[in-house]
Amino acid sequence: MTRIVTVGAAQLGPVTRTETRERVVERMLALLHQGHEARCDVVVFPELALTTFFPRYYLEDRDEIDSWFETEMPSPATKPLFDEAKALGVGFCLGFAELTPDGHRYNSQILVERDGRTVAVFRKVHIPGHEAHEPWRPFQHLERYYFEPGPDGFGVWPAFGGLVGMMICNDRRWPESYRVMGLQGVELILCGYNTPIHYAPDPSQDILQGFHNALVMQSGAYQNGTWVVGVAKAGIEEGVDALGQSCIIAPSGQIVAQAFTTGDELVVARCDLDWCQRYQGTLFDFDRYRRPEVYTRITAQRGVVRPD
Ligand code: CDT
């Protein structure tokens, strides 16, 4: 059998600090139209796609902070994207900063079906970076100042004829993210990211950003027999160089499509969800081979506990 979902990874190039959401949505609409021409079922945009990656700035003014967040989705600026996607019959996934009516702030990603129905809103689980201003850094990574960790963990939803999960950027570096979705039978994981090349706490990792990006997503795909789609906001944004290399990875762990620019670029792959069973039903038949009784440490403790 084949269950083909045609996926477009809609990488965005840099978004300047002054660029309006309306202008970014115009760029997204261009990618959406390319996706429609390529017969995409779903087009995936990056993390915090509507604005520059504002956690690089330390801001204290509450109104200024609020200006980076969306209080509703669709918002007035994103409504043209929702409307056009529905008219074209193309689904999409979009990362945005969410301010809830009761005042919670999340780094979120919405999944919308081809008929315009919202499937789910996922809130980033692993929040990287630091909580307080660290002036020694060439730029900040203040996600832990701006966002709470998503309280709901990793879900999987029926969509696009399969089982679809979501994660956001740093979530992709943690094997637990994939496994929690794998245990729900996930077949397609959608992940937006903003990954600065320079990692201030250990610059020796800078040159490895592309390697680590592929390493974690290819491993997660293979070890859970699922498709994984990683989509960057890439290029030099307000002086900070960010990784591109958006890619679509098969359940075999192979990259089947990859961006070659650091600008706005759509990469497309026909993803056969039935290919997941080749892995989920054999080598990674969880029900047959997993040993949860010896993995209890994974949920019982957070940090390392060394033997005496
Ligand atoms: N956006 C995001 O999560 N970026 C992190 C950067 C490294 S932590 C400062 C990432 O994991 O790619």
PDB file of C-alpha atoms and ligand atoms in Angstrom:
ATOM      1  CA  MET A   1       0.000   0.000   0.000  1.00  0.00           C
ATOM      2  CA  THR A   2       0.982   3.599  -0.351  1.00  0.00           C
ATOM      3  CA  ARG A   3      -0.354   6.588   1.550  1.00  0.00           C
ATOM      4  CA  ILE A   4       1.400   9.531  -0.055  1.00  0.00           C
ATOM      5  CA  VAL A   5       1.470  12.891   1.679  1.00  0.00           C
ATOM      6  CA  THR A   6       3.274  15.511  -0.375  1.00  0.00           C
ATOM      7  CA  VAL A   7       5.099  17.774   2.057  1.00  0.00           C
ATOM      8  CA  GLY A   8       6.671  21.153   1.384  1.00  0.00           C
ATOM      9  CA  ALA A   9       9.342  22.386   3.772  1.00  0.00           C
ATOM     10  CA  ALA A  10       8.978  26.170   3.405  1.00  0.00           C
ATOM     11  CA  GLN A  11      12.271  27.560   4.624  1.00  0.00           C
ATOM     12  CA  LEU A  12      12.319  31.311   5.250  1.00  0.00           C
ATOM     13  CA  GLY A  13      15.329  33.516   4.887  1.00  0.00           C
ATOM     14  CA  PRO A  14      16.007  36.269   7.413  1.00  0.00           C
ATOM     15  CA  VAL A  15      13.215  38.454   8.779  1.00  0.00           C
ATOM     16  CA  THR A  16      14.440  41.882   9.849  1.00  0.00           C
ATOM     17  CA  ARG A  17      13.436  43.484  13.135  1.00  0.00           C
ATOM     18  CA  THR A  18      11.310  46.065  11.353  1.00  0.00           C
ATOM     19  CA  GLU A  19       9.722  43.729   8.799  1.00  0.00           C
ATOM     20  CA  THR A  20       5.955  43.639   9.278  1.00  0.00           C
ATOM     21  CA  ARG A  21       4.008  40.441   9.773  1.00  0.00           C
ATOM     22  CA  GLU A  22       2.022  41.380   6.659  1.00  0.00           C
ATOM     23  CA  ARG A  23       5.210  41.384   4.579  1.00  0.00           C
ATOM     24  CA  VAL A  24       6.318  38.038   6.026  1.00  0.00           C
ATOM     25  CA  VAL A  25       2.890  36.586   5.248  1.00  0.00           C
ATOM     26  CA  GLU A  26       3.315  37.774   1.629  1.00  0.00           C
ATOM     27  CA  ARG A  27       6.554  35.775   1.503  1.00  0.00           C
ATOM     28  CA  MET A  28       4.740  32.781   2.983  1.00  0.00           C
ATOM     29  CA  LEU A  29       1.961  33.092   0.437  1.00  0.00           C
ATOM     30  CA  ALA A  30       4.543  32.904  -2.352  1.00  0.00           C
ATOM     31  CA  LEU A  31       5.869  29.664  -0.834  1.00  0.00           C
ATOM     32  CA  LEU A  32       2.320  28.379  -0.327  1.00  0.00           C
ATOM     33  CA  HIS A  33       1.593  28.953  -4.025  1.00  0.00           C
ATOM     34  CA  GLN A  34       4.773  27.102  -4.970  1.00  0.00           C
ATOM     35  CA  GLY A  35       3.570  24.300  -2.700  1.00  0.00           C
ATOM     36  CA  HIS A  36       0.211  24.247  -4.415  1.00  0.00           C
ATOM     37  CA  GLU A  37       1.913  24.043  -7.836  1.00  0.00           C
ATOM     38  CA  ALA A  38       3.983  21.133  -6.506  1.00  0.00           C
ATOM     39  CA  ARG A  39       0.764  19.441  -5.323  1.00  0.00           C
ATOM     40  CA  CYS A  40       1.659  19.707  -1.655  1.00  0.00           C
ATOM     41  CA  ASP A  41      -0.847  18.513   0.921  1.00  0.00           C
ATOM     42  CA  VAL A  42       0.910  20.432   3.667  1.00  0.00           C
ATOM     43  CA  VAL A  43       3.442  23.266   3.709  1.00  0.00           C
ATOM     44  CA  VAL A  44       5.565  23.636   6.851  1.00  0.00           C
ATOM     45  CA  PHE A  45       6.901  27.026   7.955  1.00  0.00           C
ATOM     46  CA  PRO A  46       9.622  27.657  10.589  1.00  0.00           C
ATOM     47  CA  GLU A  47       9.541  28.373  14.315  1.00  0.00           C
ATOM     48  CA  LEU A  48       8.506  31.965  15.227  1.00  0.00           C
ATOM     49  CA  ALA A  49       8.022  32.504  11.525  1.00  0.00           C
ATOM     50  CA  LEU A  50       6.173  35.811  11.619  1.00  0.00           C
ATOM     51  CA  THR A  51       8.907  37.984  13.093  1.00  0.00           C
ATOM     52  CA  THR A  52      12.602  38.232  13.582  1.00  0.00           C
ATOM     53  CA  PHE A  53      13.903  35.801  16.228  1.00  0.00           C
ATOM     54  CA  PHE A  54      13.228  38.282  19.052  1.00  0.00           C
ATOM     55  CA  PRO A  55      14.692  36.156  21.915  1.00  0.00           C
ATOM     56  CA  ARG A  56      18.059  37.476  20.754  1.00  0.00           C
ATOM     57  CA  TYR A  57      17.068  40.806  22.374  1.00  0.00           C
ATOM     58  CA  TYR A  58      16.735  41.613  26.050  1.00  0.00           C
ATOM     59  CA  LEU A  59      13.560  43.674  26.383  1.00  0.00           C
ATOM     60  CA  GLU A  60      12.010  44.996  29.589  1.00  0.00           C
ATOM     61  CA  ASP A  61       9.098  47.055  28.338  1.00  0.00           C
ATOM     62  CA  ARG A  62       5.971  44.897  28.651  1.00  0.00           C
ATOM     63  CA  ASP A  63       4.222  46.504  25.665  1.00  0.00           C
ATOM     64  CA  GLU A  64       7.269  45.989  23.504  1.00  0.00           C
ATOM     65  CA  ILE A  65       7.466  42.354  24.607  1.00  0.00           C
ATOM     66  CA  ASP A  66       3.766  41.859  23.908  1.00  0.00           C
ATOM     67  CA  SER A  67       4.240  43.259  20.407  1.00  0.00           C
ATOM     68  CA  TRP A  68       6.117  40.083  19.425  1.00  0.00           C
ATOM     69  CA  PHE A  69       3.251  37.788  20.470  1.00  0.00           C
ATOM     70  CA  GLU A  70      -0.002  36.732  18.793  1.00  0.00           C
ATOM     71  CA  THR A  71      -3.124  36.844  20.957  1.00  0.00           C
ATOM     72  CA  GLU A  72      -5.279  34.983  18.441  1.00  0.00           C
ATOM     73  CA  MET A  73      -4.787  32.682  15.497  1.00  0.00           C
ATOM     74  CA  PRO A  74      -5.628  33.501  12.800  1.00  0.00           C
ATOM     75  CA  SER A  75      -4.560  37.031  13.644  1.00  0.00           C
ATOM     76  CA  PRO A  76      -5.417  39.896  11.289  1.00  0.00           C
ATOM     77  CA  ALA A  77      -1.964  39.599   9.678  1.00  0.00           C
ATOM     78  CA  THR A  78      -2.121  35.817   9.193  1.00  0.00           C
ATOM     79  CA  LYS A  79      -5.742  35.600   8.042  1.00  0.00           C
ATOM     80  CA  PRO A  80      -4.753  35.914   4.345  1.00  0.00           C
ATOM     81  CA  LEU A  81      -2.568  32.820   4.780  1.00  0.00           C
ATOM     82  CA  PHE A  82      -5.375  30.838   6.412  1.00  0.00           C
ATOM     83  CA  ASP A  83      -7.862  31.974   3.745  1.00  0.00           C
ATOM     84  CA  GLU A  84      -5.593  31.269   0.782  1.00  0.00           C
ATOM     85  CA  ALA A  85      -4.509  27.876   2.118  1.00  0.00           C
ATOM     86  CA  LYS A  86      -8.142  26.843   2.510  1.00  0.00           C
ATOM     87  CA  ALA A  87      -9.016  28.138  -0.947  1.00  0.00           C
ATOM     88  CA  LEU A  88      -6.121  26.166  -2.455  1.00  0.00           C
ATOM     89  CA  GLY A  89      -6.835  23.078  -0.347  1.00  0.00           C
ATOM     90  CA  VAL A  90      -3.316  23.076   1.101  1.00  0.00           C
ATOM     91  CA  GLY A  91      -2.693  22.469   4.794  1.00  0.00           C
ATOM     92  CA  PHE A  92       0.062  24.204   6.700  1.00  0.00           C
ATOM     93  CA  CYS A  93       2.042  24.303   9.914  1.00  0.00           C
ATOM     94  CA  LEU A  94       3.208  27.639  11.325  1.00  0.00           C
ATOM     95  CA  GLY A  95       5.363  28.623  14.291  1.00  0.00           C
ATOM     96  CA  PHE A  96       4.406  31.714  16.304  1.00  0.00           C
ATOM     97  CA  ALA A  97       4.751  33.312  19.735  1.00  0.00           C
ATOM     98  CA  GLU A  98       1.507  32.719  21.606  1.00  0.00           C
ATOM     99  CA  LEU A  99       0.078  34.905  24.385  1.00  0.00           C
ATOM    100  CA  THR A 100      -2.985  33.158  25.786  1.00  0.00           C
ATOM    101  CA  PRO A 101      -6.050  34.987  27.167  1.00  0.00           C
ATOM    102  CA  ASP A 102      -4.973  34.020  30.701  1.00  0.00           C
ATOM    103  CA  GLY A 103      -1.478  35.447  30.189  1.00  0.00           C
ATOM    104  CA  HIS A 104       0.664  32.411  29.380  1.00  0.00           C
ATOM    105  CA  ARG A 105       3.435  32.773  26.840  1.00  0.00           C
ATOM    106  CA  TYR A 106       4.436  29.855  24.671  1.00  0.00           C
ATOM    107  CA  ASN A 107       6.596  29.168  21.655  1.00  0.00           C
ATOM    108  CA  SER A 108       3.874  27.478  19.599  1.00  0.00           C
ATOM    109  CA  GLN A 109       3.143  25.825  16.282  1.00  0.00           C
ATOM    110  CA  ILE A 110      -0.305  25.471  14.722  1.00  0.00           C
ATOM    111  CA  LEU A 111      -1.320  22.689  12.336  1.00  0.00           C
ATOM    112  CA  VAL A 112      -4.119  23.421   9.872  1.00  0.00           C
ATOM    113  CA  GLU A 113      -5.792  20.844   7.612  1.00  0.00           C
ATOM    114  CA  ARG A 114      -6.537  21.295   3.906  1.00  0.00           C
ATOM    115  CA  ASP A 115     -10.132  22.315   4.689  1.00  0.00           C
ATOM    116  CA  GLY A 116      -8.979  25.120   6.992  1.00  0.00           C
ATOM    117  CA  ARG A 117      -9.708  23.236  10.221  1.00  0.00           C
ATOM    118  CA  THR A 118      -7.200  23.728  13.024  1.00  0.00           C
ATOM    119  CA  VAL A 119      -5.913  20.279  13.943  1.00  0.00           C
ATOM    120  CA  ALA A 120      -3.835  21.273  16.974  1.00  0.00           C
ATOM    121  CA  VAL A 121      -1.635  23.888  18.589  1.00  0.00           C
ATOM    122  CA  PHE A 122       1.625  22.466  19.952  1.00  0.00           C
ATOM    123  CA  ARG A 123       3.657  24.343  22.582  1.00  0.00           C
ATOM    124  CA  LYS A 124       7.425  23.869  22.663  1.00  0.00           C
ATOM    125  CA  VAL A 125       8.477  21.535  25.476  1.00  0.00           C
ATOM    126  CA  HIS A 126      12.260  22.036  25.776  1.00  0.00           C
ATOM    127  CA  ILE A 127      13.034  25.730  26.204  1.00  0.00           C
ATOM    128  CA  PRO A 128      16.739  26.405  25.544  1.00  0.00           C
ATOM    129  CA  GLY A 129      18.978  29.346  26.322  1.00  0.00           C
ATOM    130  CA  HIS A 130      18.972  31.464  29.468  1.00  0.00           C
ATOM    131  CA  GLU A 131      16.557  33.236  31.826  1.00  0.00           C
ATOM    132  CA  ALA A 132      18.402  36.497  32.444  1.00  0.00           C
ATOM    133  CA  HIS A 133      20.253  39.076  30.385  1.00  0.00           C
ATOM    134  CA  GLU A 134      23.848  37.934  29.754  1.00  0.00           C
ATOM    135  CA  PRO A 135      25.630  40.977  28.281  1.00  0.00           C
ATOM    136  CA  TRP A 136      28.846  39.018  27.609  1.00  0.00           C
ATOM    137  CA  ARG A 137      27.158  37.219  24.737  1.00  0.00           C
ATOM    138  CA  PRO A 138      27.350  38.697  21.227  1.00  0.00           C
ATOM    139  CA  PHE A 139      23.576  38.143  21.099  1.00  0.00           C
ATOM    140  CA  GLN A 140      21.063  36.795  23.553  1.00  0.00           C
ATOM    141  CA  HIS A 141      19.123  33.530  23.510  1.00  0.00           C
ATOM    142  CA  LEU A 142      16.431  34.492  26.031  1.00  0.00           C
ATOM    143  CA  GLU A 143      13.804  31.914  25.252  1.00  0.00           C
ATOM    144  CA  ARG A 144      13.714  30.996  28.958  1.00  0.00           C
ATOM    145  CA  TYR A 145      12.908  34.635  29.753  1.00  0.00           C
ATOM    146  CA  TYR A 146      10.101  34.927  27.212  1.00  0.00           C
ATOM    147  CA  PHE A 147       8.474  31.479  27.159  1.00  0.00           C
ATOM    148  CA  GLU A 148       7.055  28.919  29.558  1.00  0.00           C
ATOM    149  CA  PRO A 149       7.578  25.258  28.698  1.00  0.00           C
ATOM    150  CA  GLY A 150       4.578  23.723  26.984  1.00  0.00           C
ATOM    151  CA  PRO A 151       2.583  21.863  29.646  1.00  0.00           C
ATOM    152  CA  ASP A 152       0.974  19.333  27.339  1.00  0.00           C
ATOM    153  CA  GLY A 153       3.984  17.448  26.019  1.00  0.00           C
ATOM    154  CA  PHE A 154       4.034  15.746  22.649  1.00  0.00           C
ATOM    155  CA  GLY A 155       0.755  14.796  21.004  1.00  0.00           C
ATOM    156  CA  VAL A 156      -0.027  13.005  17.764  1.00  0.00           C
ATOM    157  CA  TRP A 157      -3.117  13.841  15.712  1.00  0.00           C
ATOM    158  CA  PRO A 158      -4.914  12.225  12.771  1.00  0.00           C
ATOM    159  CA  ALA A 159      -4.311  14.526   9.802  1.00  0.00           C
ATOM    160  CA  PHE A 160      -3.392  14.297   6.114  1.00  0.00           C
ATOM    161  CA  GLY A 161      -4.378  10.627   6.103  1.00  0.00           C
ATOM    162  CA  GLY A 162      -1.856   9.676   8.796  1.00  0.00           C
ATOM    163  CA  LEU A 163      -0.723  10.382  12.334  1.00  0.00           C
ATOM    164  CA  VAL A 164       1.072  13.698  12.637  1.00  0.00           C
ATOM    165  CA  GLY A 165       3.142  15.043  15.526  1.00  0.00           C
ATOM    166  CA  MET A 166       4.891  18.347  16.116  1.00  0.00           C
ATOM    167  CA  MET A 167       7.986  19.588  17.886  1.00  0.00           C
ATOM    168  CA  ILE A 168       9.851  22.899  17.822  1.00  0.00           C
ATOM    169  CA  CYS A 169      13.562  23.493  17.328  1.00  0.00           C
ATOM    170  CA  ASN A 170      15.391  22.459  20.510  1.00  0.00           C
ATOM    171  CA  ASP A 171      12.852  19.640  20.996  1.00  0.00           C
ATOM    172  CA  ARG A 172      14.511  17.932  18.039  1.00  0.00           C
ATOM    173  CA  ARG A 173      17.727  17.409  19.996  1.00  0.00           C
ATOM    174  CA  TRP A 174      16.037  15.224  22.645  1.00  0.00           C
ATOM    175  CA  PRO A 175      15.334  11.550  21.885  1.00  0.00           C
ATOM    176  CA  GLU A 176      12.394  11.615  24.309  1.00  0.00           C
ATOM    177  CA  SER A 177      10.518  13.986  21.983  1.00  0.00           C
ATOM    178  CA  TYR A 178      10.489  11.485  19.149  1.00  0.00           C
ATOM    179  CA  ARG A 179       9.892   8.467  21.394  1.00  0.00           C
ATOM    180  CA  VAL A 180       6.839   9.944  23.110  1.00  0.00           C
ATOM    181  CA  MET A 181       5.383  10.526  19.657  1.00  0.00           C
ATOM    182  CA  GLY A 182       6.661   7.165  18.437  1.00  0.00           C
ATOM    183  CA  LEU A 183       4.721   5.499  21.230  1.00  0.00           C
ATOM    184  CA  GLN A 184       1.589   7.133  19.795  1.00  0.00           C
ATOM    185  CA  GLY A 185       2.301   5.706  16.355  1.00  0.00           C
ATOM    186  CA  VAL A 186       3.528   8.913  14.760  1.00  0.00           C
ATOM    187  CA  GLU A 187       4.173   8.795  11.016  1.00  0.00           C
ATOM    188  CA  LEU A 188       5.099  12.400  10.237  1.00  0.00           C
ATOM    189  CA  ILE A 189       6.787  14.855  12.625  1.00  0.00           C
ATOM    190  CA  LEU A 190       6.820  18.553  11.711  1.00  0.00           C
ATOM    191  CA  CYS A 191       9.488  20.768  13.265  1.00  0.00           C
ATOM    192  CA  GLY A 192      10.347  24.426  12.730  1.00  0.00           C
ATOM    193  CA  TYR A 193      13.656  25.833  13.933  1.00  0.00           C
ATOM    194  CA  ASN A 194      15.867  28.914  14.414  1.00  0.00           C
ATOM    195  CA  THR A 195      19.394  27.703  15.083  1.00  0.00           C
ATOM    196  CA  PRO A 196      22.133  30.337  15.369  1.00  0.00           C
ATOM    197  CA  ILE A 197      25.438  29.012  14.066  1.00  0.00           C
ATOM    198  CA  HIS A 198      27.286  30.573  17.009  1.00  0.00           C
ATOM    199  CA  TYR A 199      26.710  28.814  20.323  1.00  0.00           C
ATOM    200  CA  ALA A 200      28.227  31.133  22.920  1.00  0.00           C
ATOM    201  CA  PRO A 201      28.575  28.619  25.812  1.00  0.00           C
ATOM    202  CA  ASP A 202      30.788  26.380  23.620  1.00  0.00           C
ATOM    203  CA  PRO A 203      31.860  27.844  20.247  1.00  0.00           C
ATOM    204  CA  SER A 204      33.554  24.547  19.314  1.00  0.00           C
ATOM    205  CA  GLN A 205      30.041  23.417  18.407  1.00  0.00           C
ATOM    206  CA  ASP A 206      29.559  26.202  15.842  1.00  0.00           C
ATOM    207  CA  ILE A 207      31.103  24.303  12.951  1.00  0.00           C
ATOM    208  CA  LEU A 208      28.999  21.250  13.819  1.00  0.00           C
ATOM    209  CA  GLN A 209      25.560  22.907  13.698  1.00  0.00           C
ATOM    210  CA  GLY A 210      24.628  21.349  10.366  1.00  0.00           C
ATOM    211  CA  PHE A 211      25.949  17.950  11.399  1.00  0.00           C
ATOM    212  CA  HIS A 212      24.055  18.001  14.710  1.00  0.00           C
ATOM    213  CA  ASN A 213      20.860  19.147  12.992  1.00  0.00           C
ATOM    214  CA  ALA A 214      20.929  16.212  10.600  1.00  0.00           C
ATOM    215  CA  LEU A 215      22.223  13.787  13.237  1.00  0.00           C
ATOM    216  CA  VAL A 216      19.339  14.269  15.661  1.00  0.00           C
ATOM    217  CA  MET A 217      16.543  14.341  13.095  1.00  0.00           C
ATOM    218  CA  GLN A 218      17.858  11.402  11.089  1.00  0.00           C
ATOM    219  CA  SER A 219      18.304   9.367  14.274  1.00  0.00           C
ATOM    220  CA  GLY A 220      14.849  10.282  15.560  1.00  0.00           C
ATOM    221  CA  ALA A 221      13.271   9.366  12.236  1.00  0.00           C
ATOM    222  CA  TYR A 222      15.010   6.004  11.985  1.00  0.00           C
ATOM    223  CA  GLN A 223      14.637   4.958  15.636  1.00  0.00           C
ATOM    224  CA  ASN A 224      10.907   5.610  15.495  1.00  0.00           C
ATOM    225  CA  GLY A 225      10.234   4.664  11.878  1.00  0.00           C
ATOM    226  CA  THR A 226       8.727   8.049  11.051  1.00  0.00           C
ATOM    227  CA  TRP A 227       9.048  10.844   8.533  1.00  0.00           C
ATOM    228  CA  VAL A 228      10.582  14.017   9.993  1.00  0.00           C
ATOM    229  CA  VAL A 229      10.408  17.458   8.421  1.00  0.00           C
ATOM    230  CA  GLY A 230      12.775  20.130   9.749  1.00  0.00           C
ATOM    231  CA  VAL A 231      12.267  23.702   8.542  1.00  0.00           C
ATOM    232  CA  ALA A 232      14.628  26.589   9.216  1.00  0.00           C
ATOM    233  CA  LYS A 233      14.450  30.317   9.457  1.00  0.00           C
ATOM    234  CA  ALA A 234      17.865  30.695   7.926  1.00  0.00           C
ATOM    235  CA  GLY A 235      20.554  33.135   6.934  1.00  0.00           C
ATOM    236  CA  ILE A 236      21.996  36.263   8.459  1.00  0.00           C
ATOM    237  CA  GLU A 237      19.195  37.858  10.440  1.00  0.00           C
ATOM    238  CA  GLU A 238      20.056  41.152  12.134  1.00  0.00           C
ATOM    239  CA  GLY A 239      23.732  40.156  12.045  1.00  0.00           C
ATOM    240  CA  VAL A 240      23.205  36.661  13.452  1.00  0.00           C
ATOM    241  CA  ASP A 241      23.912  33.762  11.114  1.00  0.00           C
ATOM    242  CA  ALA A 242      21.346  30.960  11.372  1.00  0.00           C
ATOM    243  CA  LEU A 243      21.438  27.440   9.991  1.00  0.00           C
ATOM    244  CA  GLY A 244      19.489  26.551   6.858  1.00  0.00           C
ATOM    245  CA  GLN A 245      19.555  22.935   5.641  1.00  0.00           C
ATOM    246  CA  SER A 246      15.809  22.429   5.994  1.00  0.00           C
ATOM    247  CA  CYS A 247      15.148  18.825   5.152  1.00  0.00           C
ATOM    248  CA  ILE A 248      12.704  15.984   4.808  1.00  0.00           C
ATOM    249  CA  ILE A 249      13.823  12.672   6.286  1.00  0.00           C
ATOM    250  CA  ALA A 250      12.403   9.225   5.565  1.00  0.00           C
ATOM    251  CA  PRO A 251      11.697   6.520   8.171  1.00  0.00           C
ATOM    252  CA  SER A 252      14.945   4.920   7.011  1.00  0.00           C
ATOM    253  CA  GLY A 253      16.794   7.946   8.384  1.00  0.00           C
ATOM    254  CA  GLN A 254      17.771   9.105   4.899  1.00  0.00           C
ATOM    255  CA  ILE A 255      17.436  12.750   3.886  1.00  0.00           C
ATOM    256  CA  VAL A 256      15.276  12.723   0.765  1.00  0.00           C
ATOM    257  CA  ALA A 257      15.109  16.496   0.157  1.00  0.00           C
ATOM    258  CA  GLN A 258      17.171  19.390   1.463  1.00  0.00           C
ATOM    259  CA  ALA A 259      17.345  23.151   0.996  1.00  0.00           C
ATOM    260  CA  PHE A 260      20.527  24.401  -0.634  1.00  0.00           C
ATOM    261  CA  THR A 261      20.072  28.119   0.051  1.00  0.00           C
ATOM    262  CA  THR A 262      19.670  30.151   3.230  1.00  0.00           C
ATOM    263  CA  GLY A 263      16.761  32.128   1.800  1.00  0.00           C
ATOM    264  CA  ASP A 264      13.076  31.571   1.122  1.00  0.00           C
ATOM    265  CA  GLU A 265      13.035  28.122  -0.479  1.00  0.00           C
ATOM    266  CA  LEU A 266      10.526  25.314  -0.778  1.00  0.00           C
ATOM    267  CA  VAL A 267      11.724  21.720  -0.809  1.00  0.00           C
ATOM    268  CA  VAL A 268       9.193  19.029  -1.565  1.00  0.00           C
ATOM    269  CA  ALA A 269       9.003  15.304  -1.033  1.00  0.00           C
ATOM    270  CA  ARG A 270       6.337  12.701  -1.581  1.00  0.00           C
ATOM    271  CA  CYS A 271       6.201  10.953   1.781  1.00  0.00           C
ATOM    272  CA  ASP A 272       4.729   7.458   1.794  1.00  0.00           C
ATOM    273  CA  LEU A 273       3.381   7.023   5.311  1.00  0.00           C
ATOM    274  CA  ASP A 274       3.070   3.275   4.762  1.00  0.00           C
ATOM    275  CA  TRP A 275       6.865   3.138   4.619  1.00  0.00           C
ATOM    276  CA  CYS A 276       6.812   3.726   8.414  1.00  0.00           C
ATOM    277  CA  GLN A 277       5.566   0.169   8.959  1.00  0.00           C
ATOM    278  CA  ARG A 278       8.750  -1.224   7.442  1.00  0.00           C
ATOM    279  CA  TYR A 279      10.509   0.028  10.569  1.00  0.00           C
ATOM    280  CA  GLN A 280       7.692   0.200  13.114  1.00  0.00           C
ATOM    281  CA  GLY A 281       6.653  -3.346  12.273  1.00  0.00           C
ATOM    282  CA  THR A 282      10.119  -4.942  12.180  1.00  0.00           C
ATOM    283  CA  LEU A 283      13.331  -3.751  13.868  1.00  0.00           C
ATOM    284  CA  PHE A 284      11.470  -1.129  15.887  1.00  0.00           C
ATOM    285  CA  ASP A 285       8.407  -3.181  16.759  1.00  0.00           C
ATOM    286  CA  PHE A 286       8.072  -1.467  20.137  1.00  0.00           C
ATOM    287  CA  ASP A 287       5.503  -3.876  21.508  1.00  0.00           C
ATOM    288  CA  ARG A 288       7.759  -6.827  20.848  1.00  0.00           C
ATOM    289  CA  TYR A 289      11.196  -5.476  21.688  1.00  0.00           C
ATOM    290  CA  ARG A 290      11.023  -2.478  24.048  1.00  0.00           C
ATOM    291  CA  ARG A 291      11.827  -2.992  27.760  1.00  0.00           C
ATOM    292  CA  PRO A 292      10.057  -0.147  29.569  1.00  0.00           C
ATOM    293  CA  GLU A 293      10.572  -1.854  32.919  1.00  0.00           C
ATOM    294  CA  VAL A 294      14.312  -1.103  32.668  1.00  0.00           C
ATOM    295  CA  TYR A 295      13.855   2.447  31.384  1.00  0.00           C
ATOM    296  CA  THR A 296      12.159   3.836  34.505  1.00  0.00           C
ATOM    297  CA  ARG A 297      15.043   6.239  35.189  1.00  0.00           C
ATOM    298  CA  ILE A 298      14.055   8.210  32.127  1.00  0.00           C
ATOM    299  CA  THR A 299      10.894   9.532  33.753  1.00  0.00           C
ATOM    300  CA  ALA A 300      11.919   9.130  37.412  1.00  0.00           C
ATOM    301  CA  GLN A 301      14.778  11.636  37.345  1.00  0.00           C
ATOM    302  CA  ARG A 302      15.718  14.801  35.468  1.00  0.00           C
ATOM    303  CA  GLY A 303      19.483  15.217  35.877  1.00  0.00           C
ATOM    304  CA  VAL A 304      22.377  12.804  36.129  1.00  0.00           C
ATOM    305  CA  VAL A 305      22.701  10.722  39.313  1.00  0.00           C
ATOM    306  CA  ARG A 306      26.172   9.142  39.346  1.00  0.00           C
ATOM    307  CA  PRO A 307      26.931   5.977  41.312  1.00  0.00           C
ATOM    308  CA  ASP A 308      28.799   6.545  44.610  1.00  0.00           C
TER     309      ASP A 308
HETATM  310  N1  CDT B   1      15.216  28.067  18.778  1.00  0.00           N
HETATM  311  C1  CDT B   1      15.972  27.134  19.375  1.00  0.00           C
HETATM  312  O1  CDT B   1      15.469  26.321  20.120  1.00  0.00           O
HETATM  313  N2  CDT B   1      17.298  27.168  19.106  1.00  0.00           N
HETATM  314  C2  CDT B   1      18.246  26.312  19.756  1.00  0.00           C
HETATM  315  C3  CDT B   1      19.543  27.009  19.796  1.00  0.00           C
HETATM  316  C4  CDT B   1      20.503  26.382  20.701  1.00  0.00           C
HETATM  317  S1  CDT B   1      20.276  26.773  22.368  1.00  0.00           S
HETATM  318  C5  CDT B   1      20.841  28.365  22.521  1.00  0.00           C
HETATM  319  C6  CDT B   1      18.414  24.982  19.037  1.00  0.00           C
HETATM  320  O2  CDT B   1      18.360  23.945  19.713  1.00  0.00           O
HETATM  321  O3  CDT B   1      18.640  24.959  17.832  1.00  0.00           O
END
